[in-house]
JSON list of C-alpha atoms and ligand atoms in Angstrom, two decimals:
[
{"chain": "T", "resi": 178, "resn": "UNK", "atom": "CA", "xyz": [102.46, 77.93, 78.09]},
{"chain": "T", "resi": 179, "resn": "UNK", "atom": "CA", "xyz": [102.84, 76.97, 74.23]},
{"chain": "T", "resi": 180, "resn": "UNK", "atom": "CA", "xyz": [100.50, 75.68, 71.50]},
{"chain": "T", "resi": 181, "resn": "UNK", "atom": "CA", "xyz": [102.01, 73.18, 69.33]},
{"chain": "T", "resi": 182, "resn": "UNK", "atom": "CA", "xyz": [100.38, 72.58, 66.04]},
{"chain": "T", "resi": 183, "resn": "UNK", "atom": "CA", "xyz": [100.73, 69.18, 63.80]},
{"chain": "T", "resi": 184, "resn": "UNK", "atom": "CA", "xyz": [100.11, 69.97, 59.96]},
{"chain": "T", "resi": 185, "resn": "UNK", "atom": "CA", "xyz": [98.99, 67.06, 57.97]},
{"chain": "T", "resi": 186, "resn": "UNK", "atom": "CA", "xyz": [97.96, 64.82, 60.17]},
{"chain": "T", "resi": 187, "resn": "UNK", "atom": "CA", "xyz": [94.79, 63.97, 58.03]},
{"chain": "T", "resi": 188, "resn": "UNK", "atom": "CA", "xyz": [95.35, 62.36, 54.67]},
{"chain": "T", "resi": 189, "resn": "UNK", "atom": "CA", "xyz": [91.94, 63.87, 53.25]},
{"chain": "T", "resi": 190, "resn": "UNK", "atom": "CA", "xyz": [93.20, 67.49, 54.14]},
{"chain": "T", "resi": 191, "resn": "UNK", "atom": "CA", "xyz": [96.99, 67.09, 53.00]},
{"chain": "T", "resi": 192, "resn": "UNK", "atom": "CA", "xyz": [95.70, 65.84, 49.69]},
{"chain": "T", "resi": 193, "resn": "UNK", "atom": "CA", "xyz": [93.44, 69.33, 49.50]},
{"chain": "T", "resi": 194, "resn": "UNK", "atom": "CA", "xyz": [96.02, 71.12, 49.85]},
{"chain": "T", "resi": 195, "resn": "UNK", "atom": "CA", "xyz": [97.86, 68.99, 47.41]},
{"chain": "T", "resi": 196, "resn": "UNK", "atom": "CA", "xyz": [100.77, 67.91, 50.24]},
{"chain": "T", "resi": 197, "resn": "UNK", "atom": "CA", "xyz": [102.26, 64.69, 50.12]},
{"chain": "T", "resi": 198, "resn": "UNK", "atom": "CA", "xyz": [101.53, 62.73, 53.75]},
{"chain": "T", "resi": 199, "resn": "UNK", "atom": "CA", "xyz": [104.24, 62.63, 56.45]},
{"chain": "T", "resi": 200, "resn": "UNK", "atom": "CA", "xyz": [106.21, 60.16, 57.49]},
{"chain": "T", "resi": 201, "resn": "UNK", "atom": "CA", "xyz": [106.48, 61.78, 60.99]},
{"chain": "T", "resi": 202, "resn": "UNK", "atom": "CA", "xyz": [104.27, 64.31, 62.72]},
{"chain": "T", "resi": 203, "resn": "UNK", "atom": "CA", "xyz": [105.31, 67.63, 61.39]},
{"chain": "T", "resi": 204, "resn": "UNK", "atom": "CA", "xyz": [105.27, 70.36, 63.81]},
{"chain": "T", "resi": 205, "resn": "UNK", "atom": "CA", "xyz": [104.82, 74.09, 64.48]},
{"chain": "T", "resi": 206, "resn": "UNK", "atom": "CA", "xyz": [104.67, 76.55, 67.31]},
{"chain": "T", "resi": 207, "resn": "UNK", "atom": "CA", "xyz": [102.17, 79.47, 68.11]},
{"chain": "T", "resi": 208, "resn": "UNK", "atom": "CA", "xyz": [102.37, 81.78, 70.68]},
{"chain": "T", "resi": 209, "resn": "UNK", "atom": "CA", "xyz": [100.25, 82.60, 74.21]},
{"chain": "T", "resi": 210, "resn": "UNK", "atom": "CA", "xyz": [99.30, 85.44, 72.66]},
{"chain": "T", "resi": 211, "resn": "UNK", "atom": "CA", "xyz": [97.35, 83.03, 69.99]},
{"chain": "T", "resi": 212, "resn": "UNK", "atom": "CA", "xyz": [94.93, 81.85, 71.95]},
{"chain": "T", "resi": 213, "resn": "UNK", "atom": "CA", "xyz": [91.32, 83.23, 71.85]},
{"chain": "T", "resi": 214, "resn": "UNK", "atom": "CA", "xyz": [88.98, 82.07, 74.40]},
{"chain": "T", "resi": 215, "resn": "UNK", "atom": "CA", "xyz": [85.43, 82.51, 73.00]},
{"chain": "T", "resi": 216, "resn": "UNK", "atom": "CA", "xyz": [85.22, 85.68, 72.13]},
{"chain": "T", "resi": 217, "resn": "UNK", "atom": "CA", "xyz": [84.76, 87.55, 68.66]},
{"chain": "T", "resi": 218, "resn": "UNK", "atom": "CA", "xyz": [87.62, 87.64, 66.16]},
{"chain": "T", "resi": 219, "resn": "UNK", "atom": "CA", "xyz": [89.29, 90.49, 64.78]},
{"chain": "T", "resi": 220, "resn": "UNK", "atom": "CA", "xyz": [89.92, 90.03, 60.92]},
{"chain": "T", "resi": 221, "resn": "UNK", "atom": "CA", "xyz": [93.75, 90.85, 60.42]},
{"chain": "T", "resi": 222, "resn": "UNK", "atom": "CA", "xyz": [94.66, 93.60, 58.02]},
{"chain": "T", "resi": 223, "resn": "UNK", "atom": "CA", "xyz": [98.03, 91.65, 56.74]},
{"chain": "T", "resi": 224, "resn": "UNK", "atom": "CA", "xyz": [95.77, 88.64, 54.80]},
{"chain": "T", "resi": 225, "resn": "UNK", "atom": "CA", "xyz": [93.24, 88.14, 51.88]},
{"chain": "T", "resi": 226, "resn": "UNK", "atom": "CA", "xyz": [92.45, 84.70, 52.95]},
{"chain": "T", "resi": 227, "resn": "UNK", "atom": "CA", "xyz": [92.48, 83.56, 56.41]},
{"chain": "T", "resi": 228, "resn": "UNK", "atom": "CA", "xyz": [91.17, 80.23, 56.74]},
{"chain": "T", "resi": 229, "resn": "UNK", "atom": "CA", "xyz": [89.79, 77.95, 59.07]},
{"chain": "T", "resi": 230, "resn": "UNK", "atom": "CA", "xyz": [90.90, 74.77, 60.40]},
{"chain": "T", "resi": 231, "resn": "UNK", "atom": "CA", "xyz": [88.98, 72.75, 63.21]},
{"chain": "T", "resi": 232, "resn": "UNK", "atom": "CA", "xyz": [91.00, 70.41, 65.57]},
{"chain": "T", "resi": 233, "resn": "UNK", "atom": "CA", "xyz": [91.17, 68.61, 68.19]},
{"chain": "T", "resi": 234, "resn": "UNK", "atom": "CA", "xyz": [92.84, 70.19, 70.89]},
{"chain": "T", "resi": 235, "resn": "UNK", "atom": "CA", "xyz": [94.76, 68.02, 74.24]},
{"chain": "T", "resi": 236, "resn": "UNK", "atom": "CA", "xyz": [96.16, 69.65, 77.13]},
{"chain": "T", "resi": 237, "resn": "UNK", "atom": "CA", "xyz": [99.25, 68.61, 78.70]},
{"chain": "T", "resi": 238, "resn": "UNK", "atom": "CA", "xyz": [99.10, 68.45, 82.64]},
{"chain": "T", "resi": 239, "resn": "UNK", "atom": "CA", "xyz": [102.36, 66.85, 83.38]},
{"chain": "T", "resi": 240, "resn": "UNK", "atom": "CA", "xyz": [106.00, 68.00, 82.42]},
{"chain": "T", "resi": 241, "resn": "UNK", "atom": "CA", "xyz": [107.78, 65.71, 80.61]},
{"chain": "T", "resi": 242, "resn": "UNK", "atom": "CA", "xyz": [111.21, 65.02, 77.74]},
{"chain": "T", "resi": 243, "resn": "UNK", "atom": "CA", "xyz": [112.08, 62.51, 75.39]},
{"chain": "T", "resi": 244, "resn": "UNK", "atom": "CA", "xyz": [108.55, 60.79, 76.78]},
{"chain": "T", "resi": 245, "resn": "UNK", "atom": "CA", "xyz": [107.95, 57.07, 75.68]},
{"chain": "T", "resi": 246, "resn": "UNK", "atom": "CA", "xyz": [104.94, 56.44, 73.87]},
{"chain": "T", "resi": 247, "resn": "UNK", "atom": "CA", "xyz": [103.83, 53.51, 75.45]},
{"chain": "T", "resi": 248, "resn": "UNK", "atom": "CA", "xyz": [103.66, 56.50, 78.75]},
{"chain": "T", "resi": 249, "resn": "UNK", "atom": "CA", "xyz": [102.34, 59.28, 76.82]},
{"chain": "T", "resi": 250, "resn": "UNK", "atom": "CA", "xyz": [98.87, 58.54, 78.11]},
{"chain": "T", "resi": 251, "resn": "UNK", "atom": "CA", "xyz": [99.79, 59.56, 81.44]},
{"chain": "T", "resi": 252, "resn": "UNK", "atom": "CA", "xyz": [100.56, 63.22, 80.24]},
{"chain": "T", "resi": 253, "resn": "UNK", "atom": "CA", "xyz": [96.81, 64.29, 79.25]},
{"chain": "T", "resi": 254, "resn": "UNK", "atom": "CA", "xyz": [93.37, 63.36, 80.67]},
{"chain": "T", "resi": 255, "resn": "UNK", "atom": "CA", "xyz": [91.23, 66.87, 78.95]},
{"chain": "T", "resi": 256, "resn": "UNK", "atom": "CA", "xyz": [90.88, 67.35, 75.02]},
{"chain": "T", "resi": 257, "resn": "UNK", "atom": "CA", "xyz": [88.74, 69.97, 73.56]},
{"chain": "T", "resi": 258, "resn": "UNK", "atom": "CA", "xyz": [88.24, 71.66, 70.55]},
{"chain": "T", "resi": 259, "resn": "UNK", "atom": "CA", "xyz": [89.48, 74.73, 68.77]},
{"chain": "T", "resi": 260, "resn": "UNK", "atom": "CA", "xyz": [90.90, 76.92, 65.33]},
{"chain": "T", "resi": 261, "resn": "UNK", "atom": "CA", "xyz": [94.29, 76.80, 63.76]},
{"chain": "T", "resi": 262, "resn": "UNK", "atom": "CA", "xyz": [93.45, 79.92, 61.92]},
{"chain": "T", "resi": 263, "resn": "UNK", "atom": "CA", "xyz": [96.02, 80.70, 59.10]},
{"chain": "T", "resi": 264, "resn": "UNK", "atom": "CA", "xyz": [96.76, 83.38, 56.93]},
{"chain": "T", "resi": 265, "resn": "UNK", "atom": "CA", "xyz": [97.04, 81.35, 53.63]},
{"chain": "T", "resi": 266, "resn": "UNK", "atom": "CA", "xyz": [97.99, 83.70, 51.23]},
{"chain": "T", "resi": 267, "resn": "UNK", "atom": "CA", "xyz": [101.06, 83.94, 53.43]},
{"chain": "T", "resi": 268, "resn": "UNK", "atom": "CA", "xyz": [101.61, 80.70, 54.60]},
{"chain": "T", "resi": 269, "resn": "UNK", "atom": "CA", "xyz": [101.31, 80.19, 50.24]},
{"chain": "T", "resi": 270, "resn": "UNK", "atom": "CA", "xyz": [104.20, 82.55, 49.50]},
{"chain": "T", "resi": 271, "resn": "UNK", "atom": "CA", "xyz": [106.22, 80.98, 52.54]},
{"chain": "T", "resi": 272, "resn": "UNK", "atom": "CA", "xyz": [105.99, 77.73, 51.47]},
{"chain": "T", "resi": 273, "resn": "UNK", "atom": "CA", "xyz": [107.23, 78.85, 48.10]},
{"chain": "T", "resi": 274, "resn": "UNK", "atom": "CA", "xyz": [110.19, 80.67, 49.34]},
{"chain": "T", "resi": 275, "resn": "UNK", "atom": "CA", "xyz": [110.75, 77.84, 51.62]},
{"chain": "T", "resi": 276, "resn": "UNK", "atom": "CA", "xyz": [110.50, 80.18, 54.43]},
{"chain": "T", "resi": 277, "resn": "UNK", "atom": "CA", "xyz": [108.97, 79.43, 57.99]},
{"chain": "T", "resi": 278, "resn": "UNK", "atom": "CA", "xyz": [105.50, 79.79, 58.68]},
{"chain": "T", "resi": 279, "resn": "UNK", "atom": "CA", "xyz": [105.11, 81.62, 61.40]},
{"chain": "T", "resi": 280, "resn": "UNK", "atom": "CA", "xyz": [103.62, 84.53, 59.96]},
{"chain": "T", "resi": 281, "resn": "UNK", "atom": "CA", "xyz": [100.67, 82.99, 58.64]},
{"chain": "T", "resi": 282, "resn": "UNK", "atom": "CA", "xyz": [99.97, 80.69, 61.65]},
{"chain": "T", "resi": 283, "resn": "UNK", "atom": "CA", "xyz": [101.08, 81.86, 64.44]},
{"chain": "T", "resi": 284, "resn": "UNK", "atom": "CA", "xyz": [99.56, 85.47, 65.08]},
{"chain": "T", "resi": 285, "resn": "UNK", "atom": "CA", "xyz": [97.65, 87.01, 67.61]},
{"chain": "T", "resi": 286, "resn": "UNK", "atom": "CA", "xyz": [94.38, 85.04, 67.99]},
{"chain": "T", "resi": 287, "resn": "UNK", "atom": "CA", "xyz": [95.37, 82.30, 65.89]},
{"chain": "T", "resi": 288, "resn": "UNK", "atom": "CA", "xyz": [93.88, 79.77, 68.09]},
{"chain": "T", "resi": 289, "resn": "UNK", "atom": "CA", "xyz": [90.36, 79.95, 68.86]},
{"chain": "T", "resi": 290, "resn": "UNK", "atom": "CA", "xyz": [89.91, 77.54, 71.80]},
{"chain": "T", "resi": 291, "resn": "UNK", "atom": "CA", "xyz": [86.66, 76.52, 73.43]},
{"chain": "T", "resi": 292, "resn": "UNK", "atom": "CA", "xyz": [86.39, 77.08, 77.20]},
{"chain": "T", "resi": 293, "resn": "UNK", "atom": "CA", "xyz": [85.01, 73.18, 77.29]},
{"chain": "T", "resi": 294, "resn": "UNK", "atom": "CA", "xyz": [87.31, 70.05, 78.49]},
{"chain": "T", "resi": 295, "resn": "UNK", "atom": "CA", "xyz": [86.04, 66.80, 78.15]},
{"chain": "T", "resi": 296, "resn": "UNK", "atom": "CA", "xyz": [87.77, 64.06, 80.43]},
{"chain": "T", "resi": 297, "resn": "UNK", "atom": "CA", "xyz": [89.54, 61.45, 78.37]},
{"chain": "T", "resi": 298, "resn": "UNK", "atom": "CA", "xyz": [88.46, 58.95, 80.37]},
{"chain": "T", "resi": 299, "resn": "UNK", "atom": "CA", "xyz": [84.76, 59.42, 79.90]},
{"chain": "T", "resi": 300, "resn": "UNK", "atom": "CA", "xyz": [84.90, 59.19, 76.33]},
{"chain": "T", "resi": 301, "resn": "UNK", "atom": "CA", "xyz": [86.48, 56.74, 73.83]},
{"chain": "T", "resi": 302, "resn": "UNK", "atom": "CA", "xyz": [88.89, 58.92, 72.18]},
{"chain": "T", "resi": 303, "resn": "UNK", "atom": "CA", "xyz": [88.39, 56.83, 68.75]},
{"chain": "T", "resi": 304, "resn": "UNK", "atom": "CA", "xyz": [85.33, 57.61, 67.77]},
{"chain": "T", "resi": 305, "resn": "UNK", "atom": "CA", "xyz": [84.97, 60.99, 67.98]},
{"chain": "T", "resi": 306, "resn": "UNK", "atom": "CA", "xyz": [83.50, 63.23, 65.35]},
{"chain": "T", "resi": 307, "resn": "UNK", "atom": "CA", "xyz": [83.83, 67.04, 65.38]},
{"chain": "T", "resi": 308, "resn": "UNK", "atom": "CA", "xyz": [82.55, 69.37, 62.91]},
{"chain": "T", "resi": 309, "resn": "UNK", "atom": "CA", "xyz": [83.24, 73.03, 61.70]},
{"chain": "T", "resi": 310, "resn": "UNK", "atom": "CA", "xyz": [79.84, 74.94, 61.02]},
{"chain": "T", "resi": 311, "resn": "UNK", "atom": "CA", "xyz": [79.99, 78.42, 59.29]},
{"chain": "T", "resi": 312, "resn": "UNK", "atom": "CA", "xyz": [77.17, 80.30, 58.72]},
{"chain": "T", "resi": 313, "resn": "UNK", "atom": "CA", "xyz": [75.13, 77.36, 59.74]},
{"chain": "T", "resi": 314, "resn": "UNK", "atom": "CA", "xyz": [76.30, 75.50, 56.41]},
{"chain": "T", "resi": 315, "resn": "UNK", "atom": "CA", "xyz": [78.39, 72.49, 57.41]},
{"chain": "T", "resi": 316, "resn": "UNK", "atom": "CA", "xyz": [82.10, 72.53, 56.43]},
{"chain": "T", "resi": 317, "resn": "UNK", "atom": "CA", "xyz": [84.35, 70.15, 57.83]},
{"chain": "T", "resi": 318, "resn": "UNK", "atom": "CA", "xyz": [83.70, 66.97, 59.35]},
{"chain": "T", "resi": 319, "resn": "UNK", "atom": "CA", "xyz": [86.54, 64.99, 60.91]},
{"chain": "T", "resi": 320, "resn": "UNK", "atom": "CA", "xyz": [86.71, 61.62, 62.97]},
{"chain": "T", "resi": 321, "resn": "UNK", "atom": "CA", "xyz": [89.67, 60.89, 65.20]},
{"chain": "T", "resi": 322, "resn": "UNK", "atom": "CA", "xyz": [90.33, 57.85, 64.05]},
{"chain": "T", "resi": 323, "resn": "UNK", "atom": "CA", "xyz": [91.32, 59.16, 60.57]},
{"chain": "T", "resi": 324, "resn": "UNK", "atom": "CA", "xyz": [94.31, 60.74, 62.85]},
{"chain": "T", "resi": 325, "resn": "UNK", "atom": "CA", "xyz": [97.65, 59.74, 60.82]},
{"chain": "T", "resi": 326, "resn": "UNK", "atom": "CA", "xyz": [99.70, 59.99, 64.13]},
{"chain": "T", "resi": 327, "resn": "UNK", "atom": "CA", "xyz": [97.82, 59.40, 67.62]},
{"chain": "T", "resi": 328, "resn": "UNK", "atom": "CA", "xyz": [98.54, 61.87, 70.33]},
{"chain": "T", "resi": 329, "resn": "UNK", "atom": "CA", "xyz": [100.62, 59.50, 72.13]},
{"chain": "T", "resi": 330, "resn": "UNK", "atom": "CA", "xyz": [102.88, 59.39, 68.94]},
{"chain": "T", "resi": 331, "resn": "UNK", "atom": "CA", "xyz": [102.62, 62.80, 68.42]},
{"chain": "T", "resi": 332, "resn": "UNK", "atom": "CA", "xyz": [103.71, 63.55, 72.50]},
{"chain": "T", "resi": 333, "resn": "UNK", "atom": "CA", "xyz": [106.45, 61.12, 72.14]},
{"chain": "T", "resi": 334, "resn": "UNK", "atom": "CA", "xyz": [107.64, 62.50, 69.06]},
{"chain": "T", "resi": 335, "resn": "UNK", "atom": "CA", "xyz": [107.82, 66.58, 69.98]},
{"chain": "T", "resi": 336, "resn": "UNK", "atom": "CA", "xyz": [108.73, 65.44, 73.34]},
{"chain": "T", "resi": 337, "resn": "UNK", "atom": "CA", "xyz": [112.46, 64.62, 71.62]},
{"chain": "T", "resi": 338, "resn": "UNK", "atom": "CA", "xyz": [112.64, 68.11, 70.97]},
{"chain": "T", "resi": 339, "resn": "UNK", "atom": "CA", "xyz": [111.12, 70.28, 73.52]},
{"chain": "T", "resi": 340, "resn": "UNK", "atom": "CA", "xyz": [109.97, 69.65, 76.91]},
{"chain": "T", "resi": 341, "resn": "UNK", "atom": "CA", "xyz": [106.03, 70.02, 77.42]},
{"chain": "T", "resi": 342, "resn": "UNK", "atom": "CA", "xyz": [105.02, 71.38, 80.18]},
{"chain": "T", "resi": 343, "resn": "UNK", "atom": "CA", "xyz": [101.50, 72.06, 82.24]},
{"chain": "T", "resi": 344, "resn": "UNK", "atom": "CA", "xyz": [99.06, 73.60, 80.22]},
{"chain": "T", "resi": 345, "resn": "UNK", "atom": "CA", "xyz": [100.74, 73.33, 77.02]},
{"chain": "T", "resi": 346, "resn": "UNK", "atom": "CA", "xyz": [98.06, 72.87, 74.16]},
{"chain": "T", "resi": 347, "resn": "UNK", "atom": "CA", "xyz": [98.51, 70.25, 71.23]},
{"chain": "T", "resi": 348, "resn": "UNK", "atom": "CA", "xyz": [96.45, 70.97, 68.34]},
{"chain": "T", "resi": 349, "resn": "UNK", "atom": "CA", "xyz": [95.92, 68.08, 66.70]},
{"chain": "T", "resi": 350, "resn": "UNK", "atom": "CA", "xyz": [95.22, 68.71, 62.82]},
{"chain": "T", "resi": 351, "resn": "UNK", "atom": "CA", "xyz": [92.62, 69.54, 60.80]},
{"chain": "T", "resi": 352, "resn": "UNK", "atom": "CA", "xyz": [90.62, 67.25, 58.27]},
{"chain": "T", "resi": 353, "resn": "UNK", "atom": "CA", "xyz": [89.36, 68.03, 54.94]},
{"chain": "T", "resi": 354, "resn": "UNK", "atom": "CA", "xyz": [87.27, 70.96, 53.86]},
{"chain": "T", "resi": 355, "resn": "UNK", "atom": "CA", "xyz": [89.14, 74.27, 55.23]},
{"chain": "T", "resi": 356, "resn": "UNK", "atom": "CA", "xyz": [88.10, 77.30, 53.91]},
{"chain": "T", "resi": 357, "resn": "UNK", "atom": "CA", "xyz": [87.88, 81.37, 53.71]},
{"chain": "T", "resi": 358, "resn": "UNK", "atom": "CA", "xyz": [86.11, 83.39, 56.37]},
{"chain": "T", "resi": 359, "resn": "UNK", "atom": "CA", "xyz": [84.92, 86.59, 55.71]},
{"chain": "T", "resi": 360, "resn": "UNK", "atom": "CA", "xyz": [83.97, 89.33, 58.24]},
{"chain": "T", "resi": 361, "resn": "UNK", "atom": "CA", "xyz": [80.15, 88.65, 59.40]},
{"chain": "T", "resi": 362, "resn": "UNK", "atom": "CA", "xyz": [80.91, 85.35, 59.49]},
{"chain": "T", "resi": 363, "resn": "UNK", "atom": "CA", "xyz": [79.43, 83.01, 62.72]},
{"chain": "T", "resi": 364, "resn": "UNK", "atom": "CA", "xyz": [81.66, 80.07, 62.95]},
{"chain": "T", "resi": 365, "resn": "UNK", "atom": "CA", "xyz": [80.62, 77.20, 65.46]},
{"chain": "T", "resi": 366, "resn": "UNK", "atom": "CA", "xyz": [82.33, 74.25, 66.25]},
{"chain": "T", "resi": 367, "resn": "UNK", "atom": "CA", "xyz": [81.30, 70.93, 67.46]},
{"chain": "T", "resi": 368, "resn": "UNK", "atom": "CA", "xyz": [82.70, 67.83, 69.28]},
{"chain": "T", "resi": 369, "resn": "UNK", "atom": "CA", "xyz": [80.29, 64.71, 69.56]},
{"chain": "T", "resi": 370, "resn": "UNK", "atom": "CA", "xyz": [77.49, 66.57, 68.52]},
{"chain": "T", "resi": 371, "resn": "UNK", "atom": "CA", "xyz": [77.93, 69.15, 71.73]},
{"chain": "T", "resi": 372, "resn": "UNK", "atom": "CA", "xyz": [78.41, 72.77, 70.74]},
{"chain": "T", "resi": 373, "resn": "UNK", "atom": "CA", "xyz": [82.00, 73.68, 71.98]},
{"chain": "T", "resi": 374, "resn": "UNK", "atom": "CA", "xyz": [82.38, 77.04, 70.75]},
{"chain": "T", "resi": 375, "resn": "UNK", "atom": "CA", "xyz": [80.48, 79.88, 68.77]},
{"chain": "T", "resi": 376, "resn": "UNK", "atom": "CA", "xyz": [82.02, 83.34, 67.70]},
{"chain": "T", "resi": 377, "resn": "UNK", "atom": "CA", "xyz": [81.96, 85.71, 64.48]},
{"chain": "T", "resi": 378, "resn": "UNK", "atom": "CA", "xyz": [84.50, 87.03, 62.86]},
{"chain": "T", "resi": 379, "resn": "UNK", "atom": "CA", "xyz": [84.27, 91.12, 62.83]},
{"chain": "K", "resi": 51, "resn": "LIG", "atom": "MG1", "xyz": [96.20, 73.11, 61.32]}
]
């Protein structure tokens, strides 16, 4: 399986990190080897500043290319919720150099993931609200209707370029307020008010 991450795809967090907005869903890979299924994280020895960022997270259970949006739906019925952790000190000097990101996104445990699904169907997918708590202080709150790009865009749009498969993750962007971690840290994250995932950072 692969995790595909979209950057930007909420206008409040590309402004805080003083990016202009896309005009199509930008894209990113991470590795199998990224994913981190409720269990403690390890800080990493090559950053100064990892940072959060809590998203929505959709699993692909059909294979599919160059999908249509209007029958993207049929391609995911679970979302849940999880971390696009990133190394921004790197990703910083990357994105001066012009340079992929890869090493600051897309290391090993780079995507915190709860163990949770919730069933598309039983919830309206618009008004969801999901939240990043650290340290029981609250530090990112994001709706899915601030999305810039649905999922079915999104699906139809990466779908062009790679096939999905089964069990490929989409992470779906993070809103506004990402932030340091530091070791000690407990960092819980919630979808509709239901806890989804709790771990620290040692
Ligand atoms: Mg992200």
């Amino acid at each position: 399986m692969k995790i595909i991450c979209i950057g930007r795809n909420y206008a409040d967090h590309a402004l805080e990190l003083k990016n202009t907005l896309p005009d199509e869903p930008l894209y990113f890979l991470k590795p199998d080897t990224a994913i981190l299924k409720e269990k403690d994280f390890y800080y990493p020895n090559f950053t100064q500043d990892l940072h959060f960022e809590c998203e929505i997270v959709v699993k692909i259970d059909r294979v599919g290319k160059n999908i249509d949006v209007k029958f993207a739906h049929k391609y995911y019925s679970e979302i849940s919720l999880g971390i696009d952790f990133t190394a921004r000190d790197l990703q910083q000097k990357c994105k001066e150099k012009g340079l992929p990101w890869e090493k600051a996104k897309a290391f090993d445990h780079s995507a915190p993931i709860s163990s949770k699904w919730l069933k598309i169907k039983e919830i309206d997918f618009n008004s969801i609200e999901f939240s990043l708590i650290q340290n029981g202080i609250l530090r990112q709150r994001g709706f899915s209707r601030d999305m810039i790009f649905s999922i079915d865009q999104i699906i139809a749009y990466v779908s062009k370029f790679i096939t999905l498969k089964t069990g490929d993750l989409i992470y779906l962007g993070t809103p506004a307020g990402v932030g340091p971690v530091g070791i000690g840290d407990c960092l819980q994250g919630f979808l509709n008010g239901e806890e989804m995932f709790s771990f620290f950072v040692k």
